[in-house]
Amino acid sequence: EPEVTQTPSHQVTQMGQEVILRCVPISNHLYFYWYRQILGQKVEFLVSFYNNEISEKSEIFDDQFSVERPDGSNFTLKIRSTKLEDSAMYFCASRVLKRYEQYFGPGTRLTVT
Amino acid sequence: AQKVTQAQTEISVVEKEDVTLDCVYETRDTTYYLFWYKQPPSGELVFLIRRNSFDEQNEISGRYSWNFQKSTSSFNFTITASQVVDSAVYFCALSEMGGGTSYGKLTFGQGTILTVHP
């Protein structure tokens, strides 16, 4: 069964460094999402991406964040200058057209020191 | 604005007990979807069920059942004869689809930690 994959599973970085989190959505899916979950808290929406552009973003998704679909398979989240409060689990998700359940990857745990 | 409330922070049961997880939602849209996701200790988010706002038919799938009531804005989830493997965090989520401006973002509740003891 096809699944969403994410790399790396765990990333440790120093404050102020740039990180790129990578996702490979399910191949026939058209909508892509990033969410984050701070330890012990709820899952929060960051951004949605459709037709090669951002379709919706949350207040959390400020200028330090960007997303890209550099080729037909990868979907990346870049955090330009990481802060301590960016430490969280980051989930990628995708879905097909006209079906609204999203399928999530296993997550990347980002630790900013 | 959409909001999901899961008032139960933690539930602890003994194996074979039935358990119901509560979910109350708020939305101004008439067209929306409700979901339950399971997050086991390994951390991934597993899709369990989707319901749209026009379908109030309750569903049973094996030991799982869902009760959707628009009149009370609730979408509750019951596990019958719970098992240790059901131990996880369960999230209720809402996606507004009305107005043509939504691309399906999910708004999650705080989650309910379910622990099933042997």
PDB file of C-alpha atoms in Angstrom:
ATOM      1  CA  GLU A   1       0.000   0.000   0.000  1.00  0.00           C
ATOM      2  CA  PRO A   2       1.443   3.377  -0.980  1.00  0.00           C
ATOM      3  CA  GLU A   3       2.452   5.654   1.864  1.00  0.00           C
ATOM      4  CA  VAL A   4       3.865   9.076   2.550  1.00  0.00           C
ATOM      5  CA  THR A   5       7.548   9.027   3.450  1.00  0.00           C
ATOM      6  CA  GLN A   6       9.605  11.638   5.262  1.00  0.00           C
ATOM      7  CA  THR A   7      13.321  12.164   5.763  1.00  0.00           C
ATOM      8  CA  PRO A   8      15.143  12.500   8.017  1.00  0.00           C
ATOM      9  CA  SER A   9      13.302  10.881  10.907  1.00  0.00           C
ATOM     10  CA  HIS A  10      15.215  13.048  13.373  1.00  0.00           C
ATOM     11  CA  GLN A  11      17.145  16.257  12.774  1.00  0.00           C
ATOM     12  CA  VAL A  12      19.181  18.109  15.360  1.00  0.00           C
ATOM     13  CA  THR A  13      20.268  21.615  14.488  1.00  0.00           C
ATOM     14  CA  GLN A  14      21.640  24.705  16.176  1.00  0.00           C
ATOM     15  CA  MET A  15      19.617  27.847  16.594  1.00  0.00           C
ATOM     16  CA  GLY A  16      19.932  30.092  13.549  1.00  0.00           C
ATOM     17  CA  GLN A  17      20.698  27.272  11.134  1.00  0.00           C
ATOM     18  CA  GLU A  18      18.611  26.419   8.116  1.00  0.00           C
ATOM     19  CA  VAL A  19      16.931  23.038   7.830  1.00  0.00           C
ATOM     20  CA  ILE A  20      15.110  21.313   5.003  1.00  0.00           C
ATOM     21  CA  LEU A  21      12.591  18.617   5.785  1.00  0.00           C
ATOM     22  CA  ARG A  22      11.724  16.297   2.944  1.00  0.00           C
ATOM     23  CA  CYS A  23       8.563  14.431   2.067  1.00  0.00           C
ATOM     24  CA  VAL A  24       7.510  12.134  -0.740  1.00  0.00           C
ATOM     25  CA  PRO A  25       3.700  12.186  -0.944  1.00  0.00           C
ATOM     26  CA  ILE A  26       1.651   9.339  -2.362  1.00  0.00           C
ATOM     27  CA  SER A  27       2.128   9.414  -6.121  1.00  0.00           C
ATOM     28  CA  ASN A  28      -1.393  10.186  -7.377  1.00  0.00           C
ATOM     29  CA  HIS A  29      -2.155  12.734  -4.651  1.00  0.00           C
ATOM     30  CA  LEU A  30      -2.633  16.370  -5.618  1.00  0.00           C
ATOM     31  CA  TYR A  31      -2.902  18.246  -2.317  1.00  0.00           C
ATOM     32  CA  PHE A  32       0.034  18.477   0.062  1.00  0.00           C
ATOM     33  CA  TYR A  33       0.263  19.737   3.608  1.00  0.00           C
ATOM     34  CA  TRP A  34       2.684  20.379   6.430  1.00  0.00           C
ATOM     35  CA  TYR A  35       1.653  20.219  10.074  1.00  0.00           C
ATOM     36  CA  ARG A  36       3.626  20.409  13.269  1.00  0.00           C
ATOM     37  CA  GLN A  37       3.122  18.961  16.728  1.00  0.00           C
ATOM     38  CA  ILE A  38       4.990  20.399  19.667  1.00  0.00           C
ATOM     39  CA  LEU A  39       5.631  17.663  22.201  1.00  0.00           C
ATOM     40  CA  GLY A  40       2.480  16.745  24.088  1.00  0.00           C
ATOM     41  CA  GLN A  41       0.311  19.202  22.197  1.00  0.00           C
ATOM     42  CA  LYS A  42      -2.163  19.060  19.363  1.00  0.00           C
ATOM     43  CA  VAL A  43      -1.334  18.883  15.685  1.00  0.00           C
ATOM     44  CA  GLU A  44      -1.274  22.330  14.051  1.00  0.00           C
ATOM     45  CA  PHE A  45      -1.704  23.199  10.385  1.00  0.00           C
ATOM     46  CA  LEU A  46       1.158  25.076   8.751  1.00  0.00           C
ATOM     47  CA  VAL A  47       0.541  25.213   5.005  1.00  0.00           C
ATOM     48  CA  SER A  48      -1.271  23.600   2.109  1.00  0.00           C
ATOM     49  CA  PHE A  49       0.064  23.334  -1.440  1.00  0.00           C
ATOM     50  CA  TYR A  50      -1.847  22.666  -4.621  1.00  0.00           C
ATOM     51  CA  ASN A  51      -1.081  23.129  -8.299  1.00  0.00           C
ATOM     52  CA  ASN A  52       2.493  24.188  -7.527  1.00  0.00           C
ATOM     53  CA  GLU A  53       1.623  27.019  -5.227  1.00  0.00           C
ATOM     54  CA  ILE A  54       0.694  27.691  -1.621  1.00  0.00           C
ATOM     55  CA  SER A  55      -3.086  27.552  -1.301  1.00  0.00           C
ATOM     56  CA  GLU A  56      -3.429  28.341   2.372  1.00  0.00           C
ATOM     57  CA  LYS A  57      -1.105  29.069   5.301  1.00  0.00           C
ATOM     58  CA  SER A  58      -1.469  29.589   8.997  1.00  0.00           C
ATOM     59  CA  GLU A  59      -0.196  32.395  11.196  1.00  0.00           C
ATOM     60  CA  ILE A  60       2.631  30.107  12.243  1.00  0.00           C
ATOM     61  CA  PHE A  61       3.903  29.933   8.655  1.00  0.00           C
ATOM     62  CA  ASP A  62       5.791  33.223   8.643  1.00  0.00           C
ATOM     63  CA  ASP A  63       8.657  34.429   6.465  1.00  0.00           C
ATOM     64  CA  GLN A  64      11.140  31.972   7.927  1.00  0.00           C
ATOM     65  CA  PHE A  65       9.208  29.084   6.396  1.00  0.00           C
ATOM     66  CA  SER A  66       8.954  28.114   2.746  1.00  0.00           C
ATOM     67  CA  VAL A  67       7.745  25.105   0.791  1.00  0.00           C
ATOM     68  CA  GLU A  68       8.723  23.750  -2.549  1.00  0.00           C
ATOM     69  CA  ARG A  69       7.945  20.898  -4.883  1.00  0.00           C
ATOM     70  CA  PRO A  70      11.239  20.797  -6.752  1.00  0.00           C
ATOM     71  CA  ASP A  71      10.323  17.801  -8.902  1.00  0.00           C
ATOM     72  CA  GLY A  72       7.383  15.478  -9.469  1.00  0.00           C
ATOM     73  CA  SER A  73       7.809  13.573  -6.254  1.00  0.00           C
ATOM     74  CA  ASN A  74       9.419  15.569  -3.445  1.00  0.00           C
ATOM     75  CA  PHE A  75       7.753  18.181  -1.254  1.00  0.00           C
ATOM     76  CA  THR A  76      10.020  20.140   1.073  1.00  0.00           C
ATOM     77  CA  LEU A  77       9.652  22.446   4.054  1.00  0.00           C
ATOM     78  CA  LYS A  78      12.515  24.868   4.670  1.00  0.00           C
ATOM     79  CA  ILE A  79      13.016  26.721   7.906  1.00  0.00           C
ATOM     80  CA  ARG A  80      15.498  29.498   7.250  1.00  0.00           C
ATOM     81  CA  SER A  81      16.757  30.466  10.678  1.00  0.00           C
ATOM     82  CA  THR A  82      15.624  28.005  13.290  1.00  0.00           C
ATOM     83  CA  LYS A  83      14.555  29.053  16.760  1.00  0.00           C
ATOM     84  CA  LEU A  84      14.282  27.000  19.916  1.00  0.00           C
ATOM     85  CA  GLU A  85      10.496  27.113  19.647  1.00  0.00           C
ATOM     86  CA  ASP A  86      10.638  25.407  16.238  1.00  0.00           C
ATOM     87  CA  SER A  87      11.463  22.163  18.031  1.00  0.00           C
ATOM     88  CA  ALA A  88       8.564  19.868  17.185  1.00  0.00           C
ATOM     89  CA  MET A  89       7.471  16.893  15.134  1.00  0.00           C
ATOM     90  CA  TYR A  90       6.760  17.950  11.561  1.00  0.00           C
ATOM     91  CA  PHE A  91       4.279  15.907   9.581  1.00  0.00           C
ATOM     92  CA  CYS A  92       3.736  15.902   5.856  1.00  0.00           C
ATOM     93  CA  ALA A  93       0.348  14.815   4.514  1.00  0.00           C
ATOM     94  CA  SER A  94      -1.291  14.376   1.152  1.00  0.00           C
ATOM     95  CA  ARG A  95      -4.674  13.583  -0.357  1.00  0.00           C
ATOM     96  CA  VAL A  96      -6.356  13.001  -3.667  1.00  0.00           C
ATOM     97  CA  LEU A  97      -8.850  15.263  -5.397  1.00  0.00           C
ATOM     98  CA  LYS A  98     -12.378  15.007  -3.969  1.00  0.00           C
ATOM     99  CA  ARG A  99     -11.490  12.718  -1.107  1.00  0.00           C
ATOM    100  CA  TYR A 100     -10.764  14.712   2.006  1.00  0.00           C
ATOM    101  CA  GLU A 101      -8.945  12.358   4.326  1.00  0.00           C
ATOM    102  CA  GLN A 102      -5.260  13.128   4.501  1.00  0.00           C
ATOM    103  CA  TYR A 103      -2.575  10.495   4.776  1.00  0.00           C
ATOM    104  CA  PHE A 104       0.322  11.392   6.988  1.00  0.00           C
ATOM    105  CA  GLY A 105       3.986  10.539   6.866  1.00  0.00           C
ATOM    106  CA  PRO A 106       5.793   9.212   9.938  1.00  0.00           C
ATOM    107  CA  GLY A 107       7.075  12.683  10.820  1.00  0.00           C
ATOM    108  CA  THR A 108      10.454  14.354  11.276  1.00  0.00           C
ATOM    109  CA  ARG A 109      11.422  15.210  14.810  1.00  0.00           C
ATOM    110  CA  LEU A 110      13.267  18.530  14.739  1.00  0.00           C
ATOM    111  CA  THR A 111      15.327  19.460  17.756  1.00  0.00           C
ATOM    112  CA  VAL A 112      16.796  22.964  17.874  1.00  0.00           C
ATOM    113  CA  THR A 113      19.551  23.471  20.443  1.00  0.00           C
TER     114      THR A 113
ATOM    115  CA  ALA B   1     -13.453  29.960  12.626  1.00  0.00           C
ATOM    116  CA  GLN B   2     -13.348  26.229  13.084  1.00  0.00           C
ATOM    117  CA  LYS B   3     -12.659  24.638  16.440  1.00  0.00           C
ATOM    118  CA  VAL B   4     -12.538  21.100  17.808  1.00  0.00           C
ATOM    119  CA  THR B   5     -12.782  20.278  21.492  1.00  0.00           C
ATOM    120  CA  GLN B   6     -11.898  16.965  23.075  1.00  0.00           C
ATOM    121  CA  ALA B   7     -12.707  17.495  26.703  1.00  0.00           C
ATOM    122  CA  GLN B   8     -11.262  14.194  27.885  1.00  0.00           C
ATOM    123  CA  THR B   9      -7.517  14.600  28.281  1.00  0.00           C
ATOM    124  CA  GLU B  10      -6.845  11.053  29.445  1.00  0.00           C
ATOM    125  CA  ILE B  11      -8.913   7.905  29.781  1.00  0.00           C
ATOM    126  CA  SER B  12      -7.768   4.735  31.438  1.00  0.00           C
ATOM    127  CA  VAL B  13      -9.667   1.459  31.077  1.00  0.00           C
ATOM    128  CA  VAL B  14      -9.096  -2.215  31.642  1.00  0.00           C
ATOM    129  CA  GLU B  15      -9.002  -4.541  28.668  1.00  0.00           C
ATOM    130  CA  LYS B  16     -12.428  -5.608  27.344  1.00  0.00           C
ATOM    131  CA  GLU B  17     -14.154  -2.500  28.650  1.00  0.00           C
ATOM    132  CA  ASP B  18     -15.999  -0.285  26.177  1.00  0.00           C
ATOM    133  CA  VAL B  19     -14.774   3.290  25.923  1.00  0.00           C
ATOM    134  CA  THR B  20     -16.206   6.381  24.241  1.00  0.00           C
ATOM    135  CA  LEU B  21     -14.101   9.324  23.176  1.00  0.00           C
ATOM    136  CA  ASP B  22     -15.963  12.609  22.913  1.00  0.00           C
ATOM    137  CA  CYS B  23     -15.536  15.273  20.239  1.00  0.00           C
ATOM    138  CA  VAL B  24     -17.411  18.550  19.897  1.00  0.00           C
ATOM    139  CA  TYR B  25     -16.824  20.884  16.991  1.00  0.00           C
ATOM    140  CA  GLU B  26     -17.645  24.433  15.935  1.00  0.00           C
ATOM    141  CA  THR B  27     -17.989  25.654  12.383  1.00  0.00           C
ATOM    142  CA  ARG B  28     -19.973  28.233  10.428  1.00  0.00           C
ATOM    143  CA  ASP B  29     -19.844  26.171   7.261  1.00  0.00           C
ATOM    144  CA  THR B  30     -22.683  23.934   6.212  1.00  0.00           C
ATOM    145  CA  THR B  31     -20.292  21.691   4.307  1.00  0.00           C
ATOM    146  CA  TYR B  32     -17.528  20.111   6.331  1.00  0.00           C
ATOM    147  CA  TYR B  33     -15.804  16.856   7.092  1.00  0.00           C
ATOM    148  CA  LEU B  34     -15.001  15.229  10.402  1.00  0.00           C
ATOM    149  CA  PHE B  35     -12.235  12.743  11.016  1.00  0.00           C
ATOM    150  CA  TRP B  36     -10.693  10.566  13.681  1.00  0.00           C
ATOM    151  CA  TYR B  37      -6.980   9.862  13.671  1.00  0.00           C
ATOM    152  CA  LYS B  38      -5.007   7.518  15.915  1.00  0.00           C
ATOM    153  CA  GLN B  39      -1.471   8.299  17.080  1.00  0.00           C
ATOM    154  CA  PRO B  40       0.123   5.201  18.612  1.00  0.00           C
ATOM    155  CA  PRO B  41       3.273   5.447  20.751  1.00  0.00           C
ATOM    156  CA  SER B  42       5.381   5.156  17.601  1.00  0.00           C
ATOM    157  CA  GLY B  43       4.142   8.639  16.654  1.00  0.00           C
ATOM    158  CA  GLU B  44       2.577   8.341  13.228  1.00  0.00           C
ATOM    159  CA  LEU B  45      -0.939   9.614  12.536  1.00  0.00           C
ATOM    160  CA  VAL B  46      -3.268   6.932  11.252  1.00  0.00           C
ATOM    161  CA  PHE B  47      -6.525   7.833   9.522  1.00  0.00           C
ATOM    162  CA  LEU B  48      -9.522   5.962  10.976  1.00  0.00           C
ATOM    163  CA  ILE B  49     -12.705   7.464   9.585  1.00  0.00           C
ATOM    164  CA  ARG B  50     -14.190  10.378   7.652  1.00  0.00           C
ATOM    165  CA  ARG B  51     -17.735  11.723   7.848  1.00  0.00           C
ATOM    166  CA  ASN B  52     -19.234  14.557   5.795  1.00  0.00           C
ATOM    167  CA  SER B  53     -21.784  17.004   7.155  1.00  0.00           C
ATOM    168  CA  PHE B  54     -24.597  15.572   5.044  1.00  0.00           C
ATOM    169  CA  ASP B  55     -24.204  12.043   6.297  1.00  0.00           C
ATOM    170  CA  GLU B  56     -25.397  11.497   9.842  1.00  0.00           C
ATOM    171  CA  GLN B  57     -25.574   7.769   9.477  1.00  0.00           C
ATOM    172  CA  ASN B  58     -23.636   6.140  12.249  1.00  0.00           C
ATOM    173  CA  GLU B  59     -21.032   3.581  11.339  1.00  0.00           C
ATOM    174  CA  ILE B  60     -19.674   0.428  12.830  1.00  0.00           C
ATOM    175  CA  SER B  61     -16.422  -1.109  11.720  1.00  0.00           C
ATOM    176  CA  GLY B  62     -15.400  -4.119  13.729  1.00  0.00           C
ATOM    177  CA  ARG B  63     -14.845  -2.956  17.308  1.00  0.00           C
ATOM    178  CA  TYR B  64     -15.044   0.714  16.304  1.00  0.00           C
ATOM    179  CA  SER B  65     -18.229   2.766  15.985  1.00  0.00           C
ATOM    180  CA  TRP B  66     -18.916   6.438  15.416  1.00  0.00           C
ATOM    181  CA  ASN B  67     -21.883   8.569  16.447  1.00  0.00           C
ATOM    182  CA  PHE B  68     -22.310  11.818  14.479  1.00  0.00           C
ATOM    183  CA  GLN B  69     -25.003  14.222  15.709  1.00  0.00           C
ATOM    184  CA  LYS B  70     -25.270  17.595  13.997  1.00  0.00           C
ATOM    185  CA  SER B  71     -27.841  18.803  16.525  1.00  0.00           C
ATOM    186  CA  THR B  72     -25.216  18.716  19.261  1.00  0.00           C
ATOM    187  CA  SER B  73     -22.170  19.222  17.003  1.00  0.00           C
ATOM    188  CA  SER B  74     -20.654  16.024  18.250  1.00  0.00           C
ATOM    189  CA  PHE B  75     -18.746  13.205  16.602  1.00  0.00           C
ATOM    190  CA  ASN B  76     -18.032  10.566  19.230  1.00  0.00           C
ATOM    191  CA  PHE B  77     -15.960   7.432  18.835  1.00  0.00           C
ATOM    192  CA  THR B  78     -16.543   4.181  20.708  1.00  0.00           C
ATOM    193  CA  ILE B  79     -14.197   1.239  21.010  1.00  0.00           C
ATOM    194  CA  THR B  80     -15.960  -1.941  22.074  1.00  0.00           C
ATOM    195  CA  ALA B  81     -14.066  -4.586  24.030  1.00  0.00           C
ATOM    196  CA  SER B  82     -10.899  -2.519  24.187  1.00  0.00           C
ATOM    197  CA  GLN B  83      -7.505  -4.122  23.768  1.00  0.00           C
ATOM    198  CA  VAL B  84      -4.026  -3.123  24.906  1.00  0.00           C
ATOM    199  CA  VAL B  85      -3.139  -2.332  21.277  1.00  0.00           C
ATOM    200  CA  ASP B  86      -5.805   0.389  21.297  1.00  0.00           C
ATOM    201  CA  SER B  87      -3.607   2.428  23.637  1.00  0.00           C
ATOM    202  CA  ALA B  88      -2.817   5.617  21.738  1.00  0.00           C
ATOM    203  CA  VAL B  89      -3.686   9.276  21.447  1.00  0.00           C
ATOM    204  CA  TYR B  90      -6.868   9.788  19.471  1.00  0.00           C
ATOM    205  CA  PHE B  91      -7.476  13.041  17.611  1.00  0.00           C
ATOM    206  CA  CYS B  92     -10.725  14.350  16.253  1.00  0.00           C
ATOM    207  CA  ALA B  93     -10.329  16.761  13.328  1.00  0.00           C
ATOM    208  CA  LEU B  94     -12.501  19.066  11.214  1.00  0.00           C
ATOM    209  CA  SER B  95     -12.114  20.332   7.673  1.00  0.00           C
ATOM    210  CA  GLU B  96     -14.345  23.105   6.353  1.00  0.00           C
ATOM    211  CA  MET B  97     -15.145  22.804   2.669  1.00  0.00           C
ATOM    212  CA  GLY B  98     -17.715  25.525   2.091  1.00  0.00           C
ATOM    213  CA  GLY B  99     -17.205  28.817   0.278  1.00  0.00           C
ATOM    214  CA  GLY B 100     -14.709  27.449  -2.237  1.00  0.00           C
ATOM    215  CA  THR B 101     -11.750  28.931  -0.396  1.00  0.00           C
ATOM    216  CA  SER B 102     -10.727  25.966   1.682  1.00  0.00           C
ATOM    217  CA  TYR B 103      -8.169  23.469   0.505  1.00  0.00           C
ATOM    218  CA  GLY B 104      -8.977  21.007   3.208  1.00  0.00           C
ATOM    219  CA  LYS B 105      -6.732  21.994   6.087  1.00  0.00           C
ATOM    220  CA  LEU B 106      -7.413  19.959   9.200  1.00  0.00           C
ATOM    221  CA  THR B 107      -8.125  21.547  12.555  1.00  0.00           C
ATOM    222  CA  PHE B 108      -7.353  19.065  15.302  1.00  0.00           C
ATOM    223  CA  GLY B 109      -8.616  18.733  18.828  1.00  0.00           C
ATOM    224  CA  GLN B 110      -6.225  18.457  21.733  1.00  0.00           C
ATOM    225  CA  GLY B 111      -6.335  14.674  21.631  1.00  0.00           C
ATOM    226  CA  THR B 112      -7.397  12.076  24.172  1.00  0.00           C
ATOM    227  CA  ILE B 113      -4.779   9.750  25.604  1.00  0.00           C
ATOM    228  CA  LEU B 114      -6.302   6.293  25.893  1.00  0.00           C
ATOM    229  CA  THR B 115      -4.532   3.731  28.032  1.00  0.00           C
ATOM    230  CA  VAL B 116      -5.850   0.192  28.048  1.00  0.00           C
ATOM    231  CA  HIS B 117      -4.494  -1.921  30.877  1.00  0.00           C
ATOM    232  CA  PRO B 118      -4.271  -5.710  30.633  1.00  0.00           C
TER     233      PRO B 118
END
